[in-house]
PDB file of C-alpha atoms in Angstrom:
ATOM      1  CA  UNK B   1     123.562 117.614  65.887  1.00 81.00           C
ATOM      2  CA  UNK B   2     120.248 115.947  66.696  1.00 88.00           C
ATOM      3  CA  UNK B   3     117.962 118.291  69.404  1.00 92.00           C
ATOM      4  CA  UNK B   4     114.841 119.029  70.422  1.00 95.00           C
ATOM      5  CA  UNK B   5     113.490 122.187  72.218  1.00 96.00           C
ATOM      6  CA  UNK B   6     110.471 122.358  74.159  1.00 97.00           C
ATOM      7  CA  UNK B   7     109.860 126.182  74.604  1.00 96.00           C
ATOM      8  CA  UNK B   8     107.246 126.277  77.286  1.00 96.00           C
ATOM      9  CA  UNK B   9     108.505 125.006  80.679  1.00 95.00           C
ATOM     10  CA  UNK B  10     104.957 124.988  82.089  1.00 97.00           C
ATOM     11  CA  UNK B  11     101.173 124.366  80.041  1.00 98.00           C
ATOM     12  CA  UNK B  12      97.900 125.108  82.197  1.00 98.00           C
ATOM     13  CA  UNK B  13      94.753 123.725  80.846  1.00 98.00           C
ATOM     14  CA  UNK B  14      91.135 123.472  82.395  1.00 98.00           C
ATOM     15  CA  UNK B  15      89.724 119.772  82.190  1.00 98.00           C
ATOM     16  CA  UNK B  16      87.457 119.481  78.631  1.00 97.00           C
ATOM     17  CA  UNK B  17      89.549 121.916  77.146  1.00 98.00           C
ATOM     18  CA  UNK B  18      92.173 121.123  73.893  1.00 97.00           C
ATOM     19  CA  UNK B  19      95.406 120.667  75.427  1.00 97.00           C
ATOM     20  CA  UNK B  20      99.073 120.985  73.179  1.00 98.00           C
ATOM     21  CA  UNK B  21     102.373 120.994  74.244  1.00 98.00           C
ATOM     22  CA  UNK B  22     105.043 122.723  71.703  1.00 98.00           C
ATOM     23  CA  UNK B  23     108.022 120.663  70.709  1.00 98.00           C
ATOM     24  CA  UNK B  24     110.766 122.338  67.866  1.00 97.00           C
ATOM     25  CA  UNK B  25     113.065 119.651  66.246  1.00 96.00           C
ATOM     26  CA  UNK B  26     117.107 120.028  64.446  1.00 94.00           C
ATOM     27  CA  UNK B  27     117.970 116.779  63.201  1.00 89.00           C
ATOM     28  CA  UNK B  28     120.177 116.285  60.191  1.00 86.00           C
ATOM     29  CA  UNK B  29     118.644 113.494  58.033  1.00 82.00           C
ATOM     30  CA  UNK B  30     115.470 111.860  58.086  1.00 82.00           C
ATOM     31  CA  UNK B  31     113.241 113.041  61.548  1.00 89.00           C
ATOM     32  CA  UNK B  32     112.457 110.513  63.807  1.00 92.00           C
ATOM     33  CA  UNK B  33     110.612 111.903  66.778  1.00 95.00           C
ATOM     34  CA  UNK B  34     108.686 110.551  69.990  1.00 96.00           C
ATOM     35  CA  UNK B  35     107.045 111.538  72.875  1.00 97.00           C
ATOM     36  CA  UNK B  36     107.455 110.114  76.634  1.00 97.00           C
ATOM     37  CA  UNK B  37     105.017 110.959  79.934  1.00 96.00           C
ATOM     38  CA  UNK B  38     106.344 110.591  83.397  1.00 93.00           C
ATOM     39  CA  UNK B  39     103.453 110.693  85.886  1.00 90.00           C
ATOM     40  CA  UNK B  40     104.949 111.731  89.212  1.00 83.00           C
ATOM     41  CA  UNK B  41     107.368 108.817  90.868  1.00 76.00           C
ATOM     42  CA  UNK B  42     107.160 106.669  87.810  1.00 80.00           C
ATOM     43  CA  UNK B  43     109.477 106.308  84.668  1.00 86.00           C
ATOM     44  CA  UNK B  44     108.864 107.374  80.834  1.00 92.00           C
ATOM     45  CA  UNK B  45     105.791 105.840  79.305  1.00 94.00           C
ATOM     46  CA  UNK B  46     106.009 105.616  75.545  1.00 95.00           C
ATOM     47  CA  UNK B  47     102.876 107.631  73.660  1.00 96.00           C
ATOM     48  CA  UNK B  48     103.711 108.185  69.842  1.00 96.00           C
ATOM     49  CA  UNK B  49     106.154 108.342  67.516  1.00 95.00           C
ATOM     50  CA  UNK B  50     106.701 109.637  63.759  1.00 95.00           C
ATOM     51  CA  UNK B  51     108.584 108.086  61.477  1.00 90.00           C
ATOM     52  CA  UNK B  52     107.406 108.555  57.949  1.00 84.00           C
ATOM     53  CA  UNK B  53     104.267 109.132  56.213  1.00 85.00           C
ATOM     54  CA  UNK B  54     101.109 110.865  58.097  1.00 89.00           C
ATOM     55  CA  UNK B  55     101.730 114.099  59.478  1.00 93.00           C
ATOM     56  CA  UNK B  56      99.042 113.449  62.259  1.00 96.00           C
ATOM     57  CA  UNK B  57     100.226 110.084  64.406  1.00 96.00           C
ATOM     58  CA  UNK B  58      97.775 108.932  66.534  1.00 96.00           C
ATOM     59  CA  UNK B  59      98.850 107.294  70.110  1.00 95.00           C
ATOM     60  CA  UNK B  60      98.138 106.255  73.408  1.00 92.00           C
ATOM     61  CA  UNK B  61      95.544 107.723  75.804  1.00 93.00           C
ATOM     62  CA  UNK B  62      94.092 109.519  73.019  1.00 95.00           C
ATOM     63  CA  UNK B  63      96.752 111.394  72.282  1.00 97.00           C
ATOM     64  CA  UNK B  64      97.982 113.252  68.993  1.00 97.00           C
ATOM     65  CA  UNK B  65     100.644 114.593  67.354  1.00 98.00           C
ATOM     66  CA  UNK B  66     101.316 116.763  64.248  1.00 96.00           C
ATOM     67  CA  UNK B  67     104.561 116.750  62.288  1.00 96.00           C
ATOM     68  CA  UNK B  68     104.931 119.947  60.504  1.00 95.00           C
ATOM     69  CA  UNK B  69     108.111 119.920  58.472  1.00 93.00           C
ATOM     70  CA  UNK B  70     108.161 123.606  57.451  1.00 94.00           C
ATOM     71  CA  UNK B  71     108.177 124.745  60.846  1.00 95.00           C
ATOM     72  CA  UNK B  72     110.302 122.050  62.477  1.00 95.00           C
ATOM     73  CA  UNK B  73     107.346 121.085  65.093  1.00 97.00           C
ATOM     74  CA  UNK B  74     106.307 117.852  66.712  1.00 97.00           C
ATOM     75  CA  UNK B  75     103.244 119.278  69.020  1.00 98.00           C
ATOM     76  CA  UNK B  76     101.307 117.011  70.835  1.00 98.00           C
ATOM     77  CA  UNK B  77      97.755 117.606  71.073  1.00 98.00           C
ATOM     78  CA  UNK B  78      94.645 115.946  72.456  1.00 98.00           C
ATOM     79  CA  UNK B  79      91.046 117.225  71.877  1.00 97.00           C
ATOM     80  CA  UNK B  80      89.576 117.181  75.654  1.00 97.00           C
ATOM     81  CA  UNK B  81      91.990 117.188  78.894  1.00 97.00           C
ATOM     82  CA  UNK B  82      91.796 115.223  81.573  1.00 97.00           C
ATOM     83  CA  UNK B  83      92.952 115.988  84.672  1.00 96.00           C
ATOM     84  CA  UNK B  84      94.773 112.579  84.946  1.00 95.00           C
ATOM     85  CA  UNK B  85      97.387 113.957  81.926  1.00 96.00           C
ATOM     86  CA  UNK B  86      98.796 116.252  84.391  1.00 96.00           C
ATOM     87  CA  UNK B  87     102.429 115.216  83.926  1.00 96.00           C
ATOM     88  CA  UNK B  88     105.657 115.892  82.790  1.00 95.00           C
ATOM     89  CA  UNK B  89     106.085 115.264  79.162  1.00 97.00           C
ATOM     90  CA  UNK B  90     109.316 115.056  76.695  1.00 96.00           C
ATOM     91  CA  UNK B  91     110.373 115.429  73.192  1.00 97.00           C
ATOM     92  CA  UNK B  92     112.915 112.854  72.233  1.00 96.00           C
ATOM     93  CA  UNK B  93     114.954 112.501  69.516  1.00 94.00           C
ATOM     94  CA  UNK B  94     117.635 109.902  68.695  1.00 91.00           C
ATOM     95  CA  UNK B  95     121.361 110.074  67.575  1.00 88.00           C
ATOM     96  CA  UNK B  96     124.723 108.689  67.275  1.00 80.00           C
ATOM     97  CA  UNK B  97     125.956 105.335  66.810  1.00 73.00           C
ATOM     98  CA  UNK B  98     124.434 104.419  70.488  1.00 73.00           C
ATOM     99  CA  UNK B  99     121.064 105.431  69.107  1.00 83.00           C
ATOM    100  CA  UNK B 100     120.223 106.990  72.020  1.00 90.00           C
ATOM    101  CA  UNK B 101     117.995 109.964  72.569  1.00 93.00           C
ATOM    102  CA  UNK B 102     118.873 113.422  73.387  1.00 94.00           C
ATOM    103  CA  UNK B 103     115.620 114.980  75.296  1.00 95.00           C
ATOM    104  CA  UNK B 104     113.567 118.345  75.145  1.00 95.00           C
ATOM    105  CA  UNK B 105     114.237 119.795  79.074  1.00 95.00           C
ATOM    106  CA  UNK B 106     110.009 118.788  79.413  1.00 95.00           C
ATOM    107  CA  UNK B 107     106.800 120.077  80.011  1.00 96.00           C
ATOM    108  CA  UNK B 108     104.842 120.186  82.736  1.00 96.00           C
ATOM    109  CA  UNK B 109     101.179 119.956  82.371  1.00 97.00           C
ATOM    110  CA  UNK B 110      98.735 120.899  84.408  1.00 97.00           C
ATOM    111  CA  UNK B 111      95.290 120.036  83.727  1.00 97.00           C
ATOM    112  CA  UNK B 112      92.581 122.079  86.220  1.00 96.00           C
ATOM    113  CA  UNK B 113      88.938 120.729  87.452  1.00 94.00           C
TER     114      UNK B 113
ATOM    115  CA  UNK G   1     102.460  93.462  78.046  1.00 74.00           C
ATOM    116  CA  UNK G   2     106.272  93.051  78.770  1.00 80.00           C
ATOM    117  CA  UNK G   3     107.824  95.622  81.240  1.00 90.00           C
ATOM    118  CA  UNK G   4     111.611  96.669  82.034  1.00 95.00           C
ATOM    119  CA  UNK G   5     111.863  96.432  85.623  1.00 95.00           C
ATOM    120  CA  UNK G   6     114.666  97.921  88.234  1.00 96.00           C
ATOM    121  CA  UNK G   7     115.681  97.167  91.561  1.00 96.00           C
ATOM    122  CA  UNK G   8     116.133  98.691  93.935  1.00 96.00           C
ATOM    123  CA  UNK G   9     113.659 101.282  93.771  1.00 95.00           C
ATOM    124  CA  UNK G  10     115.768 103.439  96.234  1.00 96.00           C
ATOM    125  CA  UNK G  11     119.226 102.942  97.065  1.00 97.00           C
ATOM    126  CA  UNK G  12     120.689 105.295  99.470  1.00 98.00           C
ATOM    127  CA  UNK G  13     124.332 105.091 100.554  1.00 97.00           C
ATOM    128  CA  UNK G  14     127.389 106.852 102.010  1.00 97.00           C
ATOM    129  CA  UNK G  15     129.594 109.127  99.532  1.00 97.00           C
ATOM    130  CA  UNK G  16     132.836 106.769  98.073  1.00 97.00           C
ATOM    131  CA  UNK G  17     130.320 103.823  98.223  1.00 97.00           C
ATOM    132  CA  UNK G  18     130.004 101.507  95.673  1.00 98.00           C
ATOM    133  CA  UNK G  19     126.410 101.037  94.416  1.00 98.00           C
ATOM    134  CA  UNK G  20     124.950  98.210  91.612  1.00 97.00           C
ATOM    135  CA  UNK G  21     121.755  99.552  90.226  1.00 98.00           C
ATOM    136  CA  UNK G  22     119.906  96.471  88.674  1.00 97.00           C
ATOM    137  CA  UNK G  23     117.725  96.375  85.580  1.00 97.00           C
ATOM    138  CA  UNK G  24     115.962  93.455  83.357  1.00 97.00           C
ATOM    139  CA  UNK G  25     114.903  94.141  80.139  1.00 96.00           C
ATOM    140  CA  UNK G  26     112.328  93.419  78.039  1.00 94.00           C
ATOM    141  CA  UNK G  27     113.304  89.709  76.882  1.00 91.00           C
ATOM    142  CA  UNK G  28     113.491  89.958  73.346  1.00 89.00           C
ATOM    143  CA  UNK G  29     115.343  93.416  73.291  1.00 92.00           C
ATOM    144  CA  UNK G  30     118.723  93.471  71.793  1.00 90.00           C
ATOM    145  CA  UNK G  31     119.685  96.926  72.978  1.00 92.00           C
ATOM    146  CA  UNK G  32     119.794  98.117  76.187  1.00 95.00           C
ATOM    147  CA  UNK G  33     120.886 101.850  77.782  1.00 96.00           C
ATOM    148  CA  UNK G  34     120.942 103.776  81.238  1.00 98.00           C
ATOM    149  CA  UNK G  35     119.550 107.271  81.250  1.00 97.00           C
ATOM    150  CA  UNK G  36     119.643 109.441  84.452  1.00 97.00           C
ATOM    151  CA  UNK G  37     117.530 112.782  85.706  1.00 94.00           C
ATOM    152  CA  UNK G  38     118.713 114.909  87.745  1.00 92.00           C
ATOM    153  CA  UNK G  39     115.754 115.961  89.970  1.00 85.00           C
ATOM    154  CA  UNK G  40     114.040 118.887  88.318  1.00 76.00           C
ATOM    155  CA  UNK G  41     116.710 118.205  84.891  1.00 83.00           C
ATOM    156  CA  UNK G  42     116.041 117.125  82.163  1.00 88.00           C
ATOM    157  CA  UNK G  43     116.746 113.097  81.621  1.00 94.00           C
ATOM    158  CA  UNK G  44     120.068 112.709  80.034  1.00 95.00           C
ATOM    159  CA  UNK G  45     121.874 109.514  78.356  1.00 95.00           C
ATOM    160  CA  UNK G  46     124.837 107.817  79.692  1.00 97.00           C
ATOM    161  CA  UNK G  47     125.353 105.024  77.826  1.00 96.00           C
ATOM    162  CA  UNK G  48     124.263 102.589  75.115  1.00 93.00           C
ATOM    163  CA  UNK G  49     125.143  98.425  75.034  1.00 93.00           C
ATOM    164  CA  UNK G  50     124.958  96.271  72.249  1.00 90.00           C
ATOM    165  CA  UNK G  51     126.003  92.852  71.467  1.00 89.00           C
ATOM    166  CA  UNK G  52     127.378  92.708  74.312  1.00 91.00           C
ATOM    167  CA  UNK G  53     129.875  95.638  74.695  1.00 92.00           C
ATOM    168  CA  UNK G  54     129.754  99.085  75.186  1.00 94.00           C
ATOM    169  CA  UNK G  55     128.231 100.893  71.659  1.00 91.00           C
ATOM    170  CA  UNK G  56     128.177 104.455  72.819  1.00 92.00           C
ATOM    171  CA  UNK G  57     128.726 106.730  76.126  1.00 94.00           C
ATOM    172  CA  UNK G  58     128.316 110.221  77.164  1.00 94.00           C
ATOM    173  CA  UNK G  59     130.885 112.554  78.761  1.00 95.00           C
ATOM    174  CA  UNK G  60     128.923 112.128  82.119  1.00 94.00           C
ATOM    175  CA  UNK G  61     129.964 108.088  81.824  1.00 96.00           C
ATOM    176  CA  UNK G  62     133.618 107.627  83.130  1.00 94.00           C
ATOM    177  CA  UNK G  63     135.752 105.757  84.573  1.00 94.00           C
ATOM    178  CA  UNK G  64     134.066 105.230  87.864  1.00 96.00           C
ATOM    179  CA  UNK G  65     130.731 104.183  85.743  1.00 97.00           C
ATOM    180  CA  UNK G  66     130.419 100.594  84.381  1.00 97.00           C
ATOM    181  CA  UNK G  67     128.142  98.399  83.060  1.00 97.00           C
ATOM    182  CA  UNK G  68     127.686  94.603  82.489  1.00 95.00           C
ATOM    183  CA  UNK G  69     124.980  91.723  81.130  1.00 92.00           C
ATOM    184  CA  UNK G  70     126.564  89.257  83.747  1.00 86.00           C
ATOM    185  CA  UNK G  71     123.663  86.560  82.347  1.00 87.00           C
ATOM    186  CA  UNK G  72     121.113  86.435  79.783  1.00 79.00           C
ATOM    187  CA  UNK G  73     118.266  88.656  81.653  1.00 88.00           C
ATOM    188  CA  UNK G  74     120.316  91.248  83.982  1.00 93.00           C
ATOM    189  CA  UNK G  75     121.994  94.775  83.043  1.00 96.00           C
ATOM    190  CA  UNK G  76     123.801  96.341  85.726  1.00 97.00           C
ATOM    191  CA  UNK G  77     125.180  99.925  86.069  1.00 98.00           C
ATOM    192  CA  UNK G  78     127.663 100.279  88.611  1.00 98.00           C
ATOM    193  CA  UNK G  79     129.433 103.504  90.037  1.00 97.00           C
ATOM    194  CA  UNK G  80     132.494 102.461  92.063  1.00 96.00           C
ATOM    195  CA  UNK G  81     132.894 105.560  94.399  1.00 95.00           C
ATOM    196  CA  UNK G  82     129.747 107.233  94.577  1.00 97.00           C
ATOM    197  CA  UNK G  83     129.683 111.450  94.694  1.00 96.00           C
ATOM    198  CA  UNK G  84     126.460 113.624  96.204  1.00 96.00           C
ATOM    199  CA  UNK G  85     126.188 114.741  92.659  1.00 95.00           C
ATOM    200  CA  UNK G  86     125.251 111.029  91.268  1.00 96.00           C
ATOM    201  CA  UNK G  87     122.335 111.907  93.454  1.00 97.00           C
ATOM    202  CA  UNK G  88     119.447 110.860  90.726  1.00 96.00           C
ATOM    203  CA  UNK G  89     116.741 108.865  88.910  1.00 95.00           C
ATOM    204  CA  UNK G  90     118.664 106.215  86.795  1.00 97.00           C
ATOM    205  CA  UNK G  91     116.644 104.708  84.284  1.00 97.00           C
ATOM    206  CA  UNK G  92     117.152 101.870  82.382  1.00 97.00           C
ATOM    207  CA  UNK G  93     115.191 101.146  78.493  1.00 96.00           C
ATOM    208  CA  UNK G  94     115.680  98.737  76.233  1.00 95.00           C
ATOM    209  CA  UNK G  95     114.650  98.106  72.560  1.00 93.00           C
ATOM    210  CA  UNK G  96     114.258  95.069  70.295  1.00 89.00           C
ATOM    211  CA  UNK G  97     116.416  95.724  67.392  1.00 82.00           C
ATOM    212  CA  UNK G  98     119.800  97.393  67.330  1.00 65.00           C
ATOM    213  CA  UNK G  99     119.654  98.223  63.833  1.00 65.00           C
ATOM    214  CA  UNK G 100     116.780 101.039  63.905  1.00 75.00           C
ATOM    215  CA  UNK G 101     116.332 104.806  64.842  1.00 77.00           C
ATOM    216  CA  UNK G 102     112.846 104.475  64.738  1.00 82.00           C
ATOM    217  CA  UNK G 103     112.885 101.712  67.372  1.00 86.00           C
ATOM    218  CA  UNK G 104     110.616 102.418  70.479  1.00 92.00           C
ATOM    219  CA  UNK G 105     112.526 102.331  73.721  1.00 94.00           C
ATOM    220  CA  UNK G 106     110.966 100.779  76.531  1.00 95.00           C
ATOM    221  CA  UNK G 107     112.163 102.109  80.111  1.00 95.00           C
ATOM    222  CA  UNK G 108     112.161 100.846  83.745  1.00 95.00           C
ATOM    223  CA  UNK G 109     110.555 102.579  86.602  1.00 94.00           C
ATOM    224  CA  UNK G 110     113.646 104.053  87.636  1.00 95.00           C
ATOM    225  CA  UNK G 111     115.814 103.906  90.867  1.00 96.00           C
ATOM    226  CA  UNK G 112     116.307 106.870  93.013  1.00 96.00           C
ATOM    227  CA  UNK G 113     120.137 106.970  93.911  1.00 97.00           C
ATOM    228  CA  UNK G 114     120.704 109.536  97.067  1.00 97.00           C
ATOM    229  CA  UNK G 115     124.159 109.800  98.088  1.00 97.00           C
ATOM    230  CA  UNK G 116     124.262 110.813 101.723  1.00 97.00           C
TER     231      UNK G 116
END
């Protein structure tokens, strides 16, 4: 079955500082993976995907993310924080039929001035 | 850029209520689903519609969940007799081709739902 794990409930970073937040994959089949953001009160904003190809996918709000297939990780990175990312942030991959995606439990960032 | 939107943004009502959450997707989108989050929980499907009919639900959808496309622009989730636990952020997404896995879903701002 298609999942994702998120391991760290919680990421503190100070502001200027490289920020990642740890996402494990189990899919069966080719990995499709994304990552959302939901800023407090709002819904899921779309900022990357993989598909194929390029380990390192580039997205929005300067945003990163490695696919590493020998350790079953989809980390998303960016180089300098801003204290603006603080947010809640998922790992999403999709299954079944429905296509739907089956969420990581999130990560809550917390960037510091 | 095209958004899903949602209405209401808060619905509150009395337990055994019925409630219509509304949702418009993004025009060109094909597939269309309603997600909920539990506050603090993690954001968990409920079901998938294609073509217009049901394509997939979860064990959380049953019989006192439905949905609808009533016209060309609307998607509606309904829950005939509402409990204190459908207390939630629904969210509706939609994506433009029902053929792909590595289609980007595009989701709504979400309705609160508190059942009093």
């Amino acid at each position: 079955a298609q999942s994702v794990a998120q391991p760290e409930d919680q990421v503190n970073v100070a502001e200027g500082n490289p920020l990642t937040v740890k996402c494990t994959y189990s899919v069966s089949g080719n990995p499709y993976l994304f990552w959302y953001v939901q800023y407090p009160n709002r819904g899921l904003q779309f900022l990357l995907k993989y598909i194929t190809g390029d380990n390192l996918v580039k997205g929005s709000y300067g945003f990163e993310a490695e696919f590493n297939k020998s350790q079953t990780s989809f980390h998303l990175k960016k180089p300098s924080a801003l204290v603006s990312d603080s947010a809640l942030y998922f790992c999403a991959v999709p299954r079944g039929y429905g296509q739907n995606f089956v969420f990581g439990p999130g990560t809550r960032l917390s960037v510091l001035p | 850029e095209p958004e899903v939107t949602q209405t209401p943004s808060h619905q509150v009502t009395q337990m055994g209520q019925e409630v219509i959450l509304r949702c418009v997707p993004i025009s060109n989108h094909l597939y269309f689903y309603w997600y909920r989050q539990i506050l603090g929980q993690k954001v968990e499907f409920l079901v998938s519609f294609y073509n217009n009919e049901i394509s997939e639900k979860s064990e959380i959808f049953d019989d006192q969940f439905s949905v609808e496309r009533p016209d060309g622009s609307n998607f509606t989730l309904k829950i005939r007799s509402t409990k204190l636990e459908d207390s939630a952020m629904y969210f509706c997404a939609s994506k433009r081709t029902g053929t792909g896995y590595a289609d980007t879903q595009y989701f709504g701002p979400g309705t609160r739902l508190t059942v009093l």
